PDB file of C-alpha atoms in Angstrom:
ATOM      1  CA  UNK P   1     -92.139-151.108 -20.297  1.00  0.00           C
ATOM      2  CA  UNK P   2     -92.543-152.113 -23.745  1.00  0.00           C
ATOM      3  CA  UNK P   3     -89.779-152.023 -25.946  1.00  0.00           C
ATOM      4  CA  UNK P   4     -89.422-152.343 -29.588  1.00  0.00           C
ATOM      5  CA  UNK P   5     -86.023-152.495 -31.565  1.00  0.00           C
ATOM      6  CA  UNK P   6     -86.249-152.559 -35.171  1.00  0.00           C
ATOM      7  CA  UNK P   7     -84.372-151.732 -38.351  1.00  0.00           C
ATOM      8  CA  UNK P   8     -87.099-149.754 -40.031  1.00  0.00           C
ATOM      9  CA  UNK P   9     -90.100-147.913 -39.453  1.00  0.00           C
ATOM     10  CA  UNK P  10     -91.615-149.994 -42.028  1.00  0.00           C
ATOM     11  CA  UNK P  11     -90.580-153.347 -40.047  1.00  0.00           C
ATOM     12  CA  UNK P  12     -91.683-151.946 -36.957  1.00  0.00           C
ATOM     13  CA  UNK P  13     -95.159-150.656 -37.356  1.00  0.00           C
ATOM     14  CA  UNK P  14     -97.162-153.894 -37.532  1.00  0.00           C
ATOM     15  CA  UNK P  15     -95.668-155.136 -34.922  1.00  0.00           C
ATOM     16  CA  UNK P  16     -96.312-152.118 -32.577  1.00  0.00           C
ATOM     17  CA  UNK P  17     -99.962-152.022 -33.513  1.00  0.00           C
ATOM     18  CA  UNK P  18    -100.308-155.968 -32.763  1.00  0.00           C
ATOM     19  CA  UNK P  19     -98.945-155.141 -29.162  1.00  0.00           C
ATOM     20  CA  UNK P  20    -101.574-152.343 -28.739  1.00  0.00           C
ATOM     21  CA  UNK P  21    -104.405-154.543 -29.667  1.00  0.00           C
ATOM     22  CA  UNK P  22    -102.765-157.206 -27.427  1.00  0.00           C
ATOM     23  CA  UNK P  23    -101.822-155.576 -24.185  1.00  0.00           C
ATOM     24  CA  UNK P  24    -103.547-152.317 -24.431  1.00  0.00           C
ATOM     25  CA  UNK P  25    -105.316-150.912 -21.485  1.00  0.00           C
ATOM     26  CA  UNK P  26    -108.679-149.347 -22.349  1.00  0.00           C
ATOM     27  CA  UNK P  27    -108.818-145.487 -20.827  1.00  0.00           C
ATOM     28  CA  UNK P  28    -110.766-142.523 -21.323  1.00  0.00           C
ATOM     29  CA  UNK P  29    -108.911-139.314 -21.862  1.00  0.00           C
ATOM     30  CA  UNK P  30    -111.013-136.514 -22.623  1.00  0.00           C
ATOM     31  CA  UNK P  31    -113.762-139.163 -22.311  1.00  0.00           C
ATOM     32  CA  UNK P  32    -112.940-140.846 -25.519  1.00  0.00           C
ATOM     33  CA  UNK P  33    -112.031-144.310 -25.013  1.00  0.00           C
ATOM     34  CA  UNK P  34    -109.120-145.623 -26.411  1.00  0.00           C
ATOM     35  CA  UNK P  35    -106.564-148.752 -26.339  1.00  0.00           C
ATOM     36  CA  UNK P  36    -103.262-147.159 -24.007  1.00  0.00           C
ATOM     37  CA  UNK P  37     -99.605-149.160 -23.970  1.00  0.00           C
ATOM     38  CA  UNK P  38     -97.601-147.207 -21.681  1.00  0.00           C
ATOM     39  CA  UNK P  39     -94.500-146.732 -21.112  1.00  0.00           C
ATOM     40  CA  UNK P  40     -92.859-147.528 -24.640  1.00  0.00           C
ATOM     41  CA  UNK P  41     -89.518-147.240 -25.870  1.00  0.00           C
ATOM     42  CA  UNK P  42     -89.357-147.527 -29.605  1.00  0.00           C
ATOM     43  CA  UNK P  43     -85.626-147.720 -31.487  1.00  0.00           C
ATOM     44  CA  UNK P  44     -84.618-147.505 -34.780  1.00  0.00           C
ATOM     45  CA  UNK P  45     -81.608-148.330 -36.044  1.00  0.00           C
ATOM     46  CA  UNK P  46     -81.753-146.891 -39.801  1.00  0.00           C
ATOM     47  CA  UNK P  47     -83.797-143.860 -39.233  1.00  0.00           C
ATOM     48  CA  UNK P  48     -83.373-143.107 -42.905  1.00  0.00           C
ATOM     49  CA  UNK P  49     -85.616-146.070 -43.829  1.00  0.00           C
ATOM     50  CA  UNK P  50     -88.574-143.661 -42.636  1.00  0.00           C
ATOM     51  CA  UNK P  51     -91.638-144.376 -45.092  1.00  0.00           C
ATOM     52  CA  UNK P  52     -94.349-146.798 -44.004  1.00  0.00           C
ATOM     53  CA  UNK P  53     -95.107-148.906 -47.294  1.00  0.00           C
ATOM     54  CA  UNK P  54     -97.921-151.243 -45.562  1.00  0.00           C
ATOM     55  CA  UNK P  55    -100.814-151.192 -48.459  1.00  0.00           C
ATOM     56  CA  UNK P  56    -103.809-151.841 -45.488  1.00  0.00           C
ATOM     57  CA  UNK P  57    -102.554-148.278 -44.191  1.00  0.00           C
ATOM     58  CA  UNK P  58    -103.421-145.987 -46.788  1.00  0.00           C
ATOM     59  CA  UNK P  59    -101.171-143.066 -46.192  1.00  0.00           C
ATOM     60  CA  UNK P  60    -101.071-139.314 -47.551  1.00  0.00           C
ATOM     61  CA  UNK P  61     -97.757-139.470 -48.828  1.00  0.00           C
ATOM     62  CA  UNK P  62     -98.251-136.209 -50.355  1.00  0.00           C
ATOM     63  CA  UNK P  63     -99.416-134.552 -46.809  1.00  0.00           C
ATOM     64  CA  UNK P  64     -96.111-136.452 -45.101  1.00  0.00           C
ATOM     65  CA  UNK P  65     -94.019-134.629 -47.231  1.00  0.00           C
ATOM     66  CA  UNK P  66     -95.578-131.345 -47.189  1.00  0.00           C
ATOM     67  CA  UNK P  67     -96.060-131.325 -43.411  1.00  0.00           C
ATOM     68  CA  UNK P  68     -91.909-131.980 -43.066  1.00  0.00           C
ATOM     69  CA  UNK P  69     -91.628-128.748 -45.508  1.00  0.00           C
ATOM     70  CA  UNK P  70     -94.327-126.909 -43.705  1.00  0.00           C
ATOM     71  CA  UNK P  71     -92.851-127.510 -40.368  1.00  0.00           C
ATOM     72  CA  UNK P  72     -89.066-126.939 -41.523  1.00  0.00           C
ATOM     73  CA  UNK P  73     -90.639-123.229 -42.618  1.00  0.00           C
ATOM     74  CA  UNK P  74     -91.459-122.558 -39.011  1.00  0.00           C
ATOM     75  CA  UNK P  75     -94.974-122.515 -40.018  1.00  0.00           C
ATOM     76  CA  UNK P  76     -98.410-122.772 -37.798  1.00  0.00           C
ATOM     77  CA  UNK P  77    -101.113-121.110 -40.437  1.00  0.00           C
ATOM     78  CA  UNK P  78    -103.934-123.100 -41.210  1.00  0.00           C
ATOM     79  CA  UNK P  79    -104.570-122.427 -44.980  1.00  0.00           C
ATOM     80  CA  UNK P  80    -101.431-123.462 -46.444  1.00  0.00           C
ATOM     81  CA  UNK P  81    -101.523-126.696 -45.101  1.00  0.00           C
ATOM     82  CA  UNK P  82    -105.068-128.206 -44.687  1.00  0.00           C
ATOM     83  CA  UNK P  83    -105.009-128.468 -48.760  1.00  0.00           C
ATOM     84  CA  UNK P  84    -103.067-132.054 -48.344  1.00  0.00           C
ATOM     85  CA  UNK P  85    -105.135-132.624 -45.118  1.00  0.00           C
ATOM     86  CA  UNK P  86    -108.785-131.217 -44.594  1.00  0.00           C
ATOM     87  CA  UNK P  87    -109.074-132.772 -41.334  1.00  0.00           C
ATOM     88  CA  UNK P  88    -106.262-131.023 -39.896  1.00  0.00           C
ATOM     89  CA  UNK P  89    -108.917-127.892 -39.503  1.00  0.00           C
ATOM     90  CA  UNK P  90    -110.817-129.296 -36.633  1.00  0.00           C
ATOM     91  CA  UNK P  91    -107.692-129.031 -34.597  1.00  0.00           C
ATOM     92  CA  UNK P  92    -107.154-125.207 -34.736  1.00  0.00           C
ATOM     93  CA  UNK P  93    -108.960-123.301 -31.975  1.00  0.00           C
ATOM     94  CA  UNK P  94    -109.523-120.170 -34.426  1.00  0.00           C
ATOM     95  CA  UNK P  95    -109.855-121.561 -38.012  1.00  0.00           C
ATOM     96  CA  UNK P  96    -106.339-119.343 -38.337  1.00  0.00           C
ATOM     97  CA  UNK P  97    -103.055-120.754 -36.685  1.00  0.00           C
ATOM     98  CA  UNK P  98    -102.361-124.191 -34.699  1.00  0.00           C
ATOM     99  CA  UNK P  99    -101.538-123.364 -31.291  1.00  0.00           C
ATOM    100  CA  UNK P 100     -98.983-126.709 -31.036  1.00  0.00           C
ATOM    101  CA  UNK P 101     -97.654-126.421 -34.412  1.00  0.00           C
ATOM    102  CA  UNK P 102     -94.054-128.209 -34.301  1.00  0.00           C
ATOM    103  CA  UNK P 103     -92.469-126.092 -36.779  1.00  0.00           C
ATOM    104  CA  UNK P 104     -93.662-122.478 -35.169  1.00  0.00           C
ATOM    105  CA  UNK P 105     -91.998-124.081 -31.676  1.00  0.00           C
ATOM    106  CA  UNK P 106     -88.823-125.935 -33.328  1.00  0.00           C
ATOM    107  CA  UNK P 107     -87.725-122.911 -35.518  1.00  0.00           C
ATOM    108  CA  UNK P 108     -89.663-120.083 -34.786  1.00  0.00           C
ATOM    109  CA  UNK P 109     -90.226-120.580 -30.797  1.00  0.00           C
ATOM    110  CA  UNK P 110     -91.726-117.388 -28.739  1.00  0.00           C
ATOM    111  CA  UNK P 111     -89.791-115.991 -26.226  1.00  0.00           C
ATOM    112  CA  UNK P 112     -89.433-113.008 -23.320  1.00  0.00           C
ATOM    113  CA  UNK P 113     -85.630-112.342 -22.598  1.00  0.00           C
ATOM    114  CA  UNK P 114     -84.741-110.027 -19.474  1.00  0.00           C
ATOM    115  CA  UNK P 115     -82.873-107.350 -20.873  1.00  0.00           C
ATOM    116  CA  UNK P 116     -81.110-104.554 -18.600  1.00  0.00           C
ATOM    117  CA  UNK P 117     -82.382-101.379 -19.781  1.00  0.00           C
ATOM    118  CA  UNK P 118     -81.270 -99.226 -17.385  1.00  0.00           C
ATOM    119  CA  UNK P 119     -80.469 -98.578 -13.572  1.00  0.00           C
ATOM    120  CA  UNK P 120     -82.740 -97.053 -10.516  1.00  0.00           C
ATOM    121  CA  UNK P 121     -81.590 -95.957  -7.394  1.00  0.00           C
ATOM    122  CA  UNK P 122     -83.422 -96.774  -4.280  1.00  0.00           C
ATOM    123  CA  UNK P 123     -84.311 -94.821  -1.155  1.00  0.00           C
ATOM    124  CA  UNK P 124     -81.015 -95.520   0.040  1.00  0.00           C
ATOM    125  CA  UNK P 125     -78.653 -94.594  -2.539  1.00  0.00           C
ATOM    126  CA  UNK P 126     -77.907 -97.941  -3.927  1.00  0.00           C
ATOM    127  CA  UNK P 127     -78.105 -98.357  -7.672  1.00  0.00           C
ATOM    128  CA  UNK P 128     -79.970-101.553  -8.930  1.00  0.00           C
ATOM    129  CA  UNK P 129     -80.094-102.807 -12.668  1.00  0.00           C
ATOM    130  CA  UNK P 130     -83.667-102.229 -13.816  1.00  0.00           C
ATOM    131  CA  UNK P 131     -84.429-105.192 -16.446  1.00  0.00           C
ATOM    132  CA  UNK P 132     -87.181-104.941 -19.423  1.00  0.00           C
ATOM    133  CA  UNK P 133     -88.766-108.048 -21.061  1.00  0.00           C
ATOM    134  CA  UNK P 134     -88.387-108.074 -24.513  1.00  0.00           C
ATOM    135  CA  UNK P 135     -90.031-110.666 -27.381  1.00  0.00           C
ATOM    136  CA  UNK P 136     -87.318-112.681 -29.124  1.00  0.00           C
ATOM    137  CA  UNK P 137     -88.146-115.426 -31.618  1.00  0.00           C
ATOM    138  CA  UNK P 138     -85.861-118.648 -31.058  1.00  0.00           C
ATOM    139  CA  UNK P 139     -84.326-120.987 -33.887  1.00  0.00           C
ATOM    140  CA  UNK P 140     -84.033-123.883 -31.554  1.00  0.00           C
ATOM    141  CA  UNK P 141     -83.184-126.299 -34.094  1.00  0.00           C
ATOM    142  CA  UNK P 142     -80.014-123.718 -34.917  1.00  0.00           C
ATOM    143  CA  UNK P 143     -79.152-123.758 -31.367  1.00  0.00           C
ATOM    144  CA  UNK P 144     -78.867-127.404 -31.226  1.00  0.00           C
ATOM    145  CA  UNK P 145     -76.676-127.399 -33.863  1.00  0.00           C
ATOM    146  CA  UNK P 146     -74.558-124.579 -32.597  1.00  0.00           C
ATOM    147  CA  UNK P 147     -74.220-126.398 -29.400  1.00  0.00           C
ATOM    148  CA  UNK P 148     -72.744-129.698 -31.021  1.00  0.00           C
ATOM    149  CA  UNK P 149     -70.561-127.765 -33.178  1.00  0.00           C
ATOM    150  CA  UNK P 150     -69.025-126.220 -30.130  1.00  0.00           C
ATOM    151  CA  UNK P 151     -68.938-129.348 -28.228  1.00  0.00           C
ATOM    152  CA  UNK P 152     -69.250-132.824 -29.854  1.00  0.00           C
ATOM    153  CA  UNK P 153     -70.179-134.503 -26.665  1.00  0.00           C
ATOM    154  CA  UNK P 154     -72.727-132.300 -25.051  1.00  0.00           C
ATOM    155  CA  UNK P 155     -75.962-133.253 -23.611  1.00  0.00           C
ATOM    156  CA  UNK P 156     -77.347-129.557 -24.228  1.00  0.00           C
ATOM    157  CA  UNK P 157     -78.510-130.256 -27.724  1.00  0.00           C
ATOM    158  CA  UNK P 158     -82.138-129.750 -26.699  1.00  0.00           C
ATOM    159  CA  UNK P 159     -85.400-128.566 -28.400  1.00  0.00           C
ATOM    160  CA  UNK P 160     -88.497-127.956 -26.083  1.00  0.00           C
ATOM    161  CA  UNK P 161     -91.899-127.849 -27.710  1.00  0.00           C
ATOM    162  CA  UNK P 162     -94.288-128.438 -24.963  1.00  0.00           C
ATOM    163  CA  UNK P 163     -94.504-124.994 -23.780  1.00  0.00           C
ATOM    164  CA  UNK P 164     -96.662-124.929 -20.218  1.00  0.00           C
ATOM    165  CA  UNK P 165     -97.170-121.038 -20.890  1.00  0.00           C
ATOM    166  CA  UNK P 166     -99.314-122.161 -23.979  1.00  0.00           C
ATOM    167  CA  UNK P 167    -100.539-125.588 -23.022  1.00  0.00           C
ATOM    168  CA  UNK P 168    -100.963-125.347 -19.135  1.00  0.00           C
ATOM    169  CA  UNK P 169    -102.875-122.470 -18.678  1.00  0.00           C
ATOM    170  CA  UNK P 170    -105.545-123.589 -16.494  1.00  0.00           C
ATOM    171  CA  UNK P 171    -107.049-119.759 -16.100  1.00  0.00           C
ATOM    172  CA  UNK P 172    -108.413-120.234 -19.623  1.00  0.00           C
ATOM    173  CA  UNK P 173    -111.447-122.533 -19.724  1.00  0.00           C
ATOM    174  CA  UNK P 174    -111.396-123.801 -22.613  1.00  0.00           C
ATOM    175  CA  UNK P 175    -108.196-125.857 -23.142  1.00  0.00           C
ATOM    176  CA  UNK P 176    -106.325-126.070 -26.451  1.00  0.00           C
ATOM    177  CA  UNK P 177    -107.482-128.498 -29.327  1.00  0.00           C
ATOM    178  CA  UNK P 178    -103.885-128.673 -30.356  1.00  0.00           C
ATOM    179  CA  UNK P 179    -101.610-129.256 -27.143  1.00  0.00           C
ATOM    180  CA  UNK P 180     -98.668-131.052 -28.742  1.00  0.00           C
ATOM    181  CA  UNK P 181     -97.992-134.866 -28.411  1.00  0.00           C
ATOM    182  CA  UNK P 182     -93.988-134.218 -28.395  1.00  0.00           C
ATOM    183  CA  UNK P 183     -92.707-132.951 -25.485  1.00  0.00           C
ATOM    184  CA  UNK P 184     -88.987-132.801 -26.227  1.00  0.00           C
ATOM    185  CA  UNK P 185     -85.896-133.539 -28.560  1.00  0.00           C
ATOM    186  CA  UNK P 186     -82.249-134.234 -27.804  1.00  0.00           C
ATOM    187  CA  UNK P 187     -79.733-134.592 -30.207  1.00  0.00           C
ATOM    188  CA  UNK P 188     -76.723-136.740 -29.350  1.00  0.00           C
ATOM    189  CA  UNK P 189     -73.553-136.884 -31.044  1.00  0.00           C
ATOM    190  CA  UNK P 190     -71.806-140.254 -30.136  1.00  0.00           C
ATOM    191  CA  UNK P 191     -68.459-141.385 -32.032  1.00  0.00           C
ATOM    192  CA  UNK P 192     -69.488-139.927 -36.138  1.00  0.00           C
ATOM    193  CA  UNK P 193     -73.140-141.004 -35.194  1.00  0.00           C
ATOM    194  CA  UNK P 194     -75.683-138.864 -34.444  1.00  0.00           C
ATOM    195  CA  UNK P 195     -78.734-140.200 -32.108  1.00  0.00           C
ATOM    196  CA  UNK P 196     -82.172-138.332 -31.574  1.00  0.00           C
ATOM    197  CA  UNK P 197     -84.297-138.866 -28.917  1.00  0.00           C
ATOM    198  CA  UNK P 198     -88.208-137.808 -28.986  1.00  0.00           C
ATOM    199  CA  UNK P 199     -90.128-137.813 -25.929  1.00  0.00           C
ATOM    200  CA  UNK P 200     -93.897-137.879 -26.303  1.00  0.00           C
ATOM    201  CA  UNK P 201     -96.823-137.580 -24.019  1.00  0.00           C
ATOM    202  CA  UNK P 202     -98.953-139.150 -26.435  1.00  0.00           C
ATOM    203  CA  UNK P 203     -98.841-140.689 -29.617  1.00  0.00           C
ATOM    204  CA  UNK P 204    -101.836-141.933 -31.740  1.00  0.00           C
ATOM    205  CA  UNK P 205    -100.161-145.215 -32.985  1.00  0.00           C
ATOM    206  CA  UNK P 206    -102.100-145.744 -36.349  1.00  0.00           C
ATOM    207  CA  UNK P 207    -103.206-142.107 -37.445  1.00  0.00           C
ATOM    208  CA  UNK P 208    -100.259-139.874 -36.543  1.00  0.00           C
ATOM    209  CA  UNK P 209     -96.762-142.203 -35.728  1.00  0.00           C
ATOM    210  CA  UNK P 210     -96.256-142.787 -39.824  1.00  0.00           C
ATOM    211  CA  UNK P 211     -96.008-139.009 -39.983  1.00  0.00           C
ATOM    212  CA  UNK P 212     -94.095-138.218 -36.834  1.00  0.00           C
ATOM    213  CA  UNK P 213     -91.762-140.871 -37.666  1.00  0.00           C
ATOM    214  CA  UNK P 214     -91.204-139.268 -41.192  1.00  0.00           C
ATOM    215  CA  UNK P 215     -90.631-135.674 -39.874  1.00  0.00           C
ATOM    216  CA  UNK P 216     -88.805-136.618 -37.069  1.00  0.00           C
ATOM    217  CA  UNK P 217     -86.076-138.868 -38.963  1.00  0.00           C
ATOM    218  CA  UNK P 218     -86.289-136.219 -41.478  1.00  0.00           C
ATOM    219  CA  UNK P 219     -84.932-133.277 -39.084  1.00  0.00           C
ATOM    220  CA  UNK P 220     -82.158-135.479 -37.787  1.00  0.00           C
ATOM    221  CA  UNK P 221     -80.772-136.421 -41.269  1.00  0.00           C
ATOM    222  CA  UNK P 222     -80.828-132.592 -41.784  1.00  0.00           C
ATOM    223  CA  UNK P 223     -78.785-131.952 -38.556  1.00  0.00           C
ATOM    224  CA  UNK P 224     -76.509-135.240 -39.091  1.00  0.00           C
ATOM    225  CA  UNK P 225     -75.553-133.561 -42.357  1.00  0.00           C
ATOM    226  CA  UNK P 226     -75.001-130.364 -41.002  1.00  0.00           C
ATOM    227  CA  UNK P 227     -72.621-131.642 -38.662  1.00  0.00           C
ATOM    228  CA  UNK P 228     -71.202-133.817 -41.292  1.00  0.00           C
ATOM    229  CA  UNK P 229     -71.958-137.228 -39.713  1.00  0.00           C
ATOM    230  CA  UNK P 230     -73.765-140.195 -40.173  1.00  0.00           C
ATOM    231  CA  UNK P 231     -77.206-141.042 -38.631  1.00  0.00           C
ATOM    232  CA  UNK P 232     -77.365-143.319 -35.742  1.00  0.00           C
ATOM    233  CA  UNK P 233     -80.508-144.319 -33.982  1.00  0.00           C
TER     234      UNK P 233
END
């Protein structure tokens, strides 16, 4: 296990990249050679310091902000975000939407729910409930807030992003180009601070990490403000 503990994202970015170059092992997921460091745990004690300022890493700050706002709107459309980063279009399967968009999965999660519609009587005269599947839209962020509002010590404030129904469709010959890297988010209120745990199956440390860290730490900040507590780690 490789563990990193830093005060800010800016402080930790270069040491993380250096560790990958020094200790990463070569592998070829989907035939693409890369250096992999695994397993890794990264902790930032001041997540509000969430912008990387290293001038050698020429970040697209307009996209960083636009992506965060786009995510918070629960969107998954291509057109409204590629104006800030045209390379993203390569990850859409149909040039219209992104299958793994975080915003849609966090704020507008498509789900099916069993609803008791009526009853039926079997051949022996016994009565049974008859369930009907109905589509519902789930705001997982609001649900996590409601869980912590009801029980500040709860360990059930969970947001699931990886969806096996969409992301493990083995009957589909071509796998989506946009399988989410993030699997799950957990909020934990301990004392008067809100901690956030983000579990990822994969993370591109050079390209994606700066934007992911800004996005998730912003969501943590918003949740902490709604709960009227401070940011934790």
